[in-house]
C-alpha positions as a LaTeX table, in Angstrom:
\begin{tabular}{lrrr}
\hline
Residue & $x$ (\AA) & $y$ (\AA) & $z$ (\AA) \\
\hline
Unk1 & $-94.28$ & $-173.93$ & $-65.78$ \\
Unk2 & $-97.46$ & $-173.76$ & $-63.96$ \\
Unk3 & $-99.84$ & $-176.85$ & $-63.92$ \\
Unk4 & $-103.91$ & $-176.43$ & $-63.69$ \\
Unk5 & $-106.25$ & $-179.16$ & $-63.52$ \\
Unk6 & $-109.21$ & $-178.47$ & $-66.10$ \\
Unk7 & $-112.03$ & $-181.67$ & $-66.21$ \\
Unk8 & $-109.64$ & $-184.81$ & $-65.83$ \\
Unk9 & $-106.79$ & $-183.91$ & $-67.87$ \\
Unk10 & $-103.89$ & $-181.22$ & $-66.72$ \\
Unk11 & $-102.82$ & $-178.41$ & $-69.20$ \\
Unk12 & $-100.62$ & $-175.97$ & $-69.11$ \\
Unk13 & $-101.13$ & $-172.44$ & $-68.95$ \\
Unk14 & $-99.45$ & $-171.80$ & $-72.11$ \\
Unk15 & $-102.18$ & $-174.41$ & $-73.80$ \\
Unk16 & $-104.79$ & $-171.74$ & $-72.76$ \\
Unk17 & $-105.76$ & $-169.32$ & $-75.41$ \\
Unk18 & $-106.96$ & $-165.78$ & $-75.07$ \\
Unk19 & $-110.54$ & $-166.69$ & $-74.67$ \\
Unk20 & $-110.34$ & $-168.69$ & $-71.84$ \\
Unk21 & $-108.30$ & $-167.36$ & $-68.73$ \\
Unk22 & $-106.53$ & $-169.34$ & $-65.98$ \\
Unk23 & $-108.59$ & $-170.16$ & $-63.12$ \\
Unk24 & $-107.25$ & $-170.68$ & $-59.44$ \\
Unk25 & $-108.21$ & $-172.80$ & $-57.04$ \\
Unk26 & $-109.99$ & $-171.24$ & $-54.91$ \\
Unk27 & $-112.81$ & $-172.51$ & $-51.65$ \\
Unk28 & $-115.38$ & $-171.14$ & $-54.17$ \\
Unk29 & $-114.81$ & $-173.66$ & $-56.62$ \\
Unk30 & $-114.59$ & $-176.44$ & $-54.14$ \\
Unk31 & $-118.34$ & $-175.03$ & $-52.70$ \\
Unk32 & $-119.52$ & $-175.07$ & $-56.19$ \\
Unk33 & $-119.23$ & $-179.19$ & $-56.24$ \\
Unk34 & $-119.76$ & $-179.57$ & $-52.56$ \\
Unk35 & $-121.84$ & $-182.28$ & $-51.64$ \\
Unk36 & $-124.78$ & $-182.41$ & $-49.10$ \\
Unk37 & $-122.97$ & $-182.60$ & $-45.68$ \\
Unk38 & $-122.99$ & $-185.48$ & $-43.42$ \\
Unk39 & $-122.91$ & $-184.06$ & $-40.32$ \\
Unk40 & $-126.18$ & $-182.15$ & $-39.99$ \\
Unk41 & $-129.30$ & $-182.26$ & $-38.30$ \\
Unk42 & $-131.67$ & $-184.62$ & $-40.09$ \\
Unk43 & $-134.65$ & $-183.88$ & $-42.09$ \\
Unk44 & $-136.81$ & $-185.03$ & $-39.32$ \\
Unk45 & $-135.28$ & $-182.68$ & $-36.56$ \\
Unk46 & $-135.33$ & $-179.75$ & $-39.30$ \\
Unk47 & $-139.59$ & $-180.98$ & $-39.65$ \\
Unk48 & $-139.97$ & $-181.04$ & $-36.06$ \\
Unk49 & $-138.60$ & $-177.40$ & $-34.93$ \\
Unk50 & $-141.37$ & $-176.14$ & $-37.41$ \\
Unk51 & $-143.83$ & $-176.94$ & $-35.51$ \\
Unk52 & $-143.02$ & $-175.97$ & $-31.22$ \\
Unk53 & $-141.05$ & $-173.26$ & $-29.74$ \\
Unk54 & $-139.47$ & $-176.02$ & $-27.40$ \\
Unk55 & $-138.47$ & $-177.93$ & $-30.95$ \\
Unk56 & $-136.74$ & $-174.81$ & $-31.80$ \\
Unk57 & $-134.91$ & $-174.49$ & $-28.81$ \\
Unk58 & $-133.92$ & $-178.07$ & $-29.31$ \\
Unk59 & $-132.90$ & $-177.22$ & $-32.50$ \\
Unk60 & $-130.40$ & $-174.43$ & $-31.22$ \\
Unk61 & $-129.26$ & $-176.51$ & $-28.86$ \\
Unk62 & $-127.59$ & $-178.93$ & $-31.16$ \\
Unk63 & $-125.13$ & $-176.51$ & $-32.30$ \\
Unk64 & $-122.88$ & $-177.38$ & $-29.39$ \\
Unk65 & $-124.44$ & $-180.89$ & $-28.26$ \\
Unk66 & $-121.45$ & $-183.54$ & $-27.80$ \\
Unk67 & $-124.73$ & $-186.13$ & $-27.41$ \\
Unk68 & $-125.93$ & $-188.43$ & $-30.38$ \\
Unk69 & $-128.88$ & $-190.49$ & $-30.63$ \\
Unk70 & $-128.67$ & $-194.35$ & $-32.18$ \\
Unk71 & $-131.60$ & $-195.97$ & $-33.27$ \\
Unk72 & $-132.07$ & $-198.96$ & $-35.08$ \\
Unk73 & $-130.03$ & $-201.83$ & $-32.52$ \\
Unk74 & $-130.33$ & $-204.84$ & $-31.90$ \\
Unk75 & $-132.16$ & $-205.75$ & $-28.97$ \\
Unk76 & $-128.89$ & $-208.24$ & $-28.22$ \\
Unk77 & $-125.95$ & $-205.15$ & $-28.68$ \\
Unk78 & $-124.05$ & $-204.47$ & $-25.82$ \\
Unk79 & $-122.75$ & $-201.51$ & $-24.19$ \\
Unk80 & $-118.83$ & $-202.71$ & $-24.95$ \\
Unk81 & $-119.70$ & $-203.10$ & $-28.70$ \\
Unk82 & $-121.57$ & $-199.58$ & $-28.80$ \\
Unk83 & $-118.00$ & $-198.34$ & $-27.13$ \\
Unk84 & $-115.89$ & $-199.82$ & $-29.04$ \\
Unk85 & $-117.23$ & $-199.12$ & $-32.83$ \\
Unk86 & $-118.13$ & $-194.96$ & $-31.32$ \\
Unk87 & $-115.31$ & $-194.52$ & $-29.60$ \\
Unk88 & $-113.10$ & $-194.85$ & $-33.30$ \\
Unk89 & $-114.65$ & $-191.26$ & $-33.36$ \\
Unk90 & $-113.27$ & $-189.69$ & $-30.17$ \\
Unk91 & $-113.70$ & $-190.29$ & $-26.82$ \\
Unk92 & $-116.93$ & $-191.32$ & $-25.32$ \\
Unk93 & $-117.90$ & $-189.81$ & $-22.35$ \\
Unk94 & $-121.19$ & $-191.84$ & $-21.16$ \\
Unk95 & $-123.39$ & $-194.27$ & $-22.53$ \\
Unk96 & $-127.22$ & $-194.42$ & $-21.89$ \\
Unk97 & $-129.07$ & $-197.52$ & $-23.30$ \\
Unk98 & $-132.60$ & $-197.48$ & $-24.15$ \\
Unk99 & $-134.71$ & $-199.52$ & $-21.93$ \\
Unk100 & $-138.51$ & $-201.15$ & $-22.03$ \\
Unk101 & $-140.16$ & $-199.13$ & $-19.09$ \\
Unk102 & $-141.83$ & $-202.45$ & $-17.59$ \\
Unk103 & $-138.82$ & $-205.29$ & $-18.42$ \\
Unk104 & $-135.96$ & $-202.57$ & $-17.59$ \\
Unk105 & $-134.06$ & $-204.42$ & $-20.95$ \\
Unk106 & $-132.88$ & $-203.44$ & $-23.79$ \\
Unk107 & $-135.25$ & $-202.12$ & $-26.63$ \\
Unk108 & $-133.30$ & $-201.21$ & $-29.69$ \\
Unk109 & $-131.65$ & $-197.30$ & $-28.94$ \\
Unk110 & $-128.91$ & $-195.76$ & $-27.22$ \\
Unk111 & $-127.62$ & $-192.54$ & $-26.21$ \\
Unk112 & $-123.88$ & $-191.71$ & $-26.85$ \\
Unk113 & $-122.03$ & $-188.67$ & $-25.20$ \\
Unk114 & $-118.79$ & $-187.68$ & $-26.32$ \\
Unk115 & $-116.16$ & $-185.33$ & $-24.71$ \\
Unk116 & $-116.52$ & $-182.28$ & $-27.19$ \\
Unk117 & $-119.48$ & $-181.24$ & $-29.71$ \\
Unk118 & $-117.04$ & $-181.89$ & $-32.45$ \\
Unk119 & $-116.17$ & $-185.55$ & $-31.77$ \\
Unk120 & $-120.36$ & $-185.96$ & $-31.62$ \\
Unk121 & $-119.93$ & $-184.57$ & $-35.30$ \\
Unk122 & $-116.98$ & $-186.82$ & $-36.06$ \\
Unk123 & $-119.57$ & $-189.75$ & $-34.97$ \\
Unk124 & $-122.41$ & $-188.63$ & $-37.10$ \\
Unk125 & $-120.38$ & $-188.20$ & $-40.10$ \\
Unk126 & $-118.26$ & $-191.35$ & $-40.15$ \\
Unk127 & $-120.75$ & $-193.98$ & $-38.44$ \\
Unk128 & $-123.89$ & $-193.22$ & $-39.40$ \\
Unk129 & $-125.51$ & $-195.90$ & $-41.98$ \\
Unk130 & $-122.53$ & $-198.12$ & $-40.48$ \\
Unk131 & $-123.48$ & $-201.93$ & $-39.79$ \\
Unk132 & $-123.70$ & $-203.14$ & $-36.45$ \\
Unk133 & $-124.75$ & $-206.79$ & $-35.59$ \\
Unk134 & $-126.15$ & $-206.79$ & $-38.81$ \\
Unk135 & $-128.36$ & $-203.87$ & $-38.41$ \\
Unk136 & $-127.68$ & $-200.25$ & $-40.29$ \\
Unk137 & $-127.30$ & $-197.83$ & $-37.72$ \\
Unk138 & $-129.33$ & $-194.66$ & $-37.61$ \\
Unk139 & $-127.70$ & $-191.42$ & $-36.02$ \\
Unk140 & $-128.52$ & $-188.26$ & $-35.50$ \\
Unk141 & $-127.73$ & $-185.33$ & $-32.94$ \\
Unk142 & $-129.60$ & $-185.70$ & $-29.85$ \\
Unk143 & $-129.84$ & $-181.58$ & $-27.52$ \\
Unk144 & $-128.67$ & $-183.63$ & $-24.85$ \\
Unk145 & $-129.89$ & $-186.87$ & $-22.55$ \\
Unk146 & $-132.74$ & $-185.98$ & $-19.76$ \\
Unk147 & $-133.49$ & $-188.96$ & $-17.24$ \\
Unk148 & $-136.31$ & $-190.50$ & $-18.51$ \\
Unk149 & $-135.65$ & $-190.73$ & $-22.09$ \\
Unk150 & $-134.11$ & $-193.64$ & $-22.11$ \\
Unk151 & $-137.42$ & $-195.79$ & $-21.11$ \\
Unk152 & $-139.62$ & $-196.74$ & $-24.10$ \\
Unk153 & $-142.84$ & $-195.27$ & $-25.17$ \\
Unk154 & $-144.89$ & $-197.72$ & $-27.10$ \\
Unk155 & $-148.00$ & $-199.10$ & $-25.27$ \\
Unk156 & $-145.79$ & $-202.62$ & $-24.16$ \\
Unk157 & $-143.06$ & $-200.79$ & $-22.88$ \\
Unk158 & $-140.54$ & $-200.79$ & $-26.02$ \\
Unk159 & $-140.31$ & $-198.53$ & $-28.58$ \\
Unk160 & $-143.16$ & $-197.31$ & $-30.64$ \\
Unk161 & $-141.96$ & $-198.54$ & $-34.38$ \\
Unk162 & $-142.26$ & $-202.40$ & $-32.73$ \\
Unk163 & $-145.64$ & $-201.74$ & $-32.20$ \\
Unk164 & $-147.16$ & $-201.58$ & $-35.21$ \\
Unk165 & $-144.71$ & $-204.20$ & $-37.61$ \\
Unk166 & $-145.81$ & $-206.75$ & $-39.66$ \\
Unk167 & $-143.24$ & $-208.67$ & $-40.45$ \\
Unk168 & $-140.90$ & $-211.05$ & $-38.11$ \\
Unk169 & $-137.63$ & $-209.35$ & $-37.12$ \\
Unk170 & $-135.15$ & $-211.34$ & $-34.98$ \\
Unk171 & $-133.20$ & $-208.81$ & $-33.79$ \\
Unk172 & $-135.75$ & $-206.86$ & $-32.30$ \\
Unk173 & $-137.95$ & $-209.24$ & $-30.66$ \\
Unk174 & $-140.03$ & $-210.77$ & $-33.54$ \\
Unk175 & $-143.76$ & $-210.07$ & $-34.39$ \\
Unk176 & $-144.96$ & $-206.42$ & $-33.63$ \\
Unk177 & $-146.11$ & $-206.14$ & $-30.06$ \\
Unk178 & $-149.73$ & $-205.45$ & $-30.98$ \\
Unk179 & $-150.06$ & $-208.45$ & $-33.31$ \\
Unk180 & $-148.45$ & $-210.91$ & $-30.21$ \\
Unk181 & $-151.01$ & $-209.57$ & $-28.01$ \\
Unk182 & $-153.88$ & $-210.15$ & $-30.27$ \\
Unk183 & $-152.72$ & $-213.74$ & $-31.06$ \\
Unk184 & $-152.69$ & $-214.08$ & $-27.19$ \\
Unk185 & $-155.71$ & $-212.86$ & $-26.75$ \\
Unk186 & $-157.92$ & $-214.93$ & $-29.33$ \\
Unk187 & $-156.00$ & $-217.81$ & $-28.30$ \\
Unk188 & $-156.96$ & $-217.16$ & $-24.91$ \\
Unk189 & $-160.57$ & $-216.66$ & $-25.88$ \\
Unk190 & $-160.87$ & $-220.17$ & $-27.46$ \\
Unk191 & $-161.11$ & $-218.62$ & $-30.93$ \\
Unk192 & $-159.11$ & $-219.82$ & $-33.98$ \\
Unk193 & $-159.47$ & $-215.67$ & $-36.13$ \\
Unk194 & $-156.51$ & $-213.58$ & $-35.71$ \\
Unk195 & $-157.78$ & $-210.06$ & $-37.45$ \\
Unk196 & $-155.27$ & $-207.95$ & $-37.33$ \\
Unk197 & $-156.02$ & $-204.28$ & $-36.72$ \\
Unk198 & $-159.44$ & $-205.01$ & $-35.47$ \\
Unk199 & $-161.49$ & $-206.33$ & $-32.72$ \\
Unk200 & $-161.18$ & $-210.17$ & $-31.37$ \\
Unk201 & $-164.64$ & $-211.94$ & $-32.67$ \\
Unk202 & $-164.18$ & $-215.49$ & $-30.17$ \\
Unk203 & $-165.07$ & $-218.15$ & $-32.67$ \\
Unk204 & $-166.70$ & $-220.07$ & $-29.32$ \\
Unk205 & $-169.09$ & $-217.70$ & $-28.25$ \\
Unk206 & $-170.74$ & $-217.92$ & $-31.43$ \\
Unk207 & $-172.64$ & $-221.39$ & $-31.23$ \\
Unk208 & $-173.98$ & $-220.04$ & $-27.78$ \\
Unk209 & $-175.23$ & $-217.32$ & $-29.46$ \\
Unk210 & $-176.90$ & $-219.45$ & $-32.14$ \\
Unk211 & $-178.40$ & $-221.58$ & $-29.73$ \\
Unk212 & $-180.01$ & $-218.58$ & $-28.08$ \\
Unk213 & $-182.21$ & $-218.68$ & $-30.71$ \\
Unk214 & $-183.46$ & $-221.61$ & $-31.54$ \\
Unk215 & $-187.09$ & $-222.41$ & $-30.08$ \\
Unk216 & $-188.25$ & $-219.24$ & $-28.76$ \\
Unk217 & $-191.63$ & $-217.85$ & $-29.32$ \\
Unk218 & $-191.31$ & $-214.41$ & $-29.39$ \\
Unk219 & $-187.72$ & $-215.15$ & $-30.86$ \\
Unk220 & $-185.22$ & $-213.79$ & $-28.57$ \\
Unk221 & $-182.36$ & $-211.22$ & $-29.80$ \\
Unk222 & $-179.27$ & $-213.36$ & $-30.05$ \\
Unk223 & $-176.60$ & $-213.29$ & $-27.17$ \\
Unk224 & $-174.04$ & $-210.44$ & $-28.44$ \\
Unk225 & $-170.29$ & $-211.92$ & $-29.66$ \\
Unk226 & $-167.68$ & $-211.50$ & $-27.32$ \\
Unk227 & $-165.65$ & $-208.55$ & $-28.69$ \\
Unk228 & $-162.35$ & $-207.58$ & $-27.34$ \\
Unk229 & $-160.67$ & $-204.38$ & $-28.55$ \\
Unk230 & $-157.23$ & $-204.57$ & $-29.42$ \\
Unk231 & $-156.46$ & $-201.30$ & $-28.18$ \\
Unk232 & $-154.99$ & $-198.03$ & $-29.72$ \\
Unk233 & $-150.92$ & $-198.34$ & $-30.07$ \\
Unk234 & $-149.61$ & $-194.81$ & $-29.13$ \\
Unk235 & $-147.84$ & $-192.71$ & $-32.00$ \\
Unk236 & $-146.33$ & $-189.62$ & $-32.34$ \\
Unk237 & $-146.81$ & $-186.45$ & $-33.91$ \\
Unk238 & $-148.90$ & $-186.39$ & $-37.11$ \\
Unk239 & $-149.25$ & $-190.19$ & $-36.83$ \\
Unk240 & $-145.66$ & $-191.27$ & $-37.18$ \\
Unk241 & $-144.11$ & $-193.38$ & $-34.72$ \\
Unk242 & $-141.45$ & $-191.53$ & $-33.14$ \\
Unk243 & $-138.21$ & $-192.97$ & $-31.79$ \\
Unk244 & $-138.18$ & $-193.00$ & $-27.76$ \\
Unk245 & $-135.59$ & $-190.34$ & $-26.67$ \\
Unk246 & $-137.26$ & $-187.48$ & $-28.63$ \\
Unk247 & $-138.96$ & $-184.83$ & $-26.49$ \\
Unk248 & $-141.56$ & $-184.06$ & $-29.21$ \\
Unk249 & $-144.00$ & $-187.35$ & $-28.26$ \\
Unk250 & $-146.23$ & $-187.03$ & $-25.41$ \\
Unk251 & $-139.05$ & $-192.33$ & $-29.11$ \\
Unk252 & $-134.61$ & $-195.47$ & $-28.95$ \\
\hline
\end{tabular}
């Protein structure tokens, strides 16, 4: 007697009545409960081809890309780890690490090329969100590696998401870029204020300027404070900082 699977318990088709038929199992069913796929193009890619013809194009292009993008490393992964967790996916072809442009090391991203586009797709579905030295990975499908892409964009050299943090990270080289070069540079100055997001006011230049006042008839305008700008940190498109390797900044 046939068997059919209705909620979690099976009946069978005698226990039916009239009123409701038999159903068979059928793709369309399965679609009906399908889940969001794992293997797709990220939100951010699907943002991004909205707004260029060449982000289009890019777009397209990852219908048969074998390439993924990794962001998210640790500045201390190595090549043979990278190979040896993506390679449980098929087999990779190349790997291109993502470099600081000025220290030519390591700076958090890596491009992965498989053999075919649908061991790439294998990779994205299984590995992505996956833990590696203690860091969740983030993948996505990369149109392809260009040379270049694989140096840093942010103002230091490294990527542009380690300008701008706040907080101390020891995987990815500590403090935020920006907010080391501002402690440098009061502490350079003489000055004891560290204000981050704005200009360097040197603490020591202001009894010289006080003094520049005292016991002058007119009274003289006080010397100006020594101001140093902390400088703009470079971000992508509508303000975000985008991940080196993209083509859409002018990115790991």
């Amino acid at each position: 007697m046939q068997i059919l699977f209705e909620g979690s318990q099976p009946k069978q088709v005698s226990d039916l009545s009239p009123k409701q038929p038999a159903r068979t199992m059928t793709s369309d069913i399965f679609a009906s409960h399908s889940t969001e796929r794992l293997d797709g193009p990220s939100d951010y890619l699907l943002r991004k081809a909205k707004r260029s013809k060449e982000a289009q194009n890019d777009l397209e292009a990852l219908k048969n890309t074998s390439t993924l993008y990794i962001g998210n490393l640790s500045f201390y992964t190595t090549e043979d780890q990278i190979y040896e967790l993506f390679s449980k996916a098929g087999h990779v072809k190349k790997i291109v690490m993502g470099l600081d442009r000025f220290n030519k090391t390591p700076c958090g991203f890596t491009f992965v090329e498989y053999e075919t586009p649908e061991e790439a797709l294998f990779g994205l579905r299984y590995l992505n969100q996956t833990k590696l030295d203690d860091r969740t990975l983030q993948i996505d499908l990369d149109p392809g590696f260009v040379e270049g892409r694989q140096f840093g964009r942010g103002k230091s050299g490294g990527q542009v998401q380690d300008e701008n943090r706040e907080y101390y990270d020891a995987g990815r080289g500590g403090y935020g870029k920006r907010w080391t070069t501002v402690a440098s540079a009061n502490e350079g100055n003489g000055g004891d204020i560290v204000n981050y997001g704005a200009p360097i006011v040197s603490s020591a230049a202001a009894p010289e300027a006080a003094a520049s006042t005292t016991d002058q008839e007119p009274p003289q305008a006080a010397a100006p404070l020594v101001v140093e700008d902390a400088g703009e940190v470079s971000t992508g498109e509508n303000g975000d900082a985008a991940s080196e390797g993209d083509y859409y900044e002018p990115q790991a």
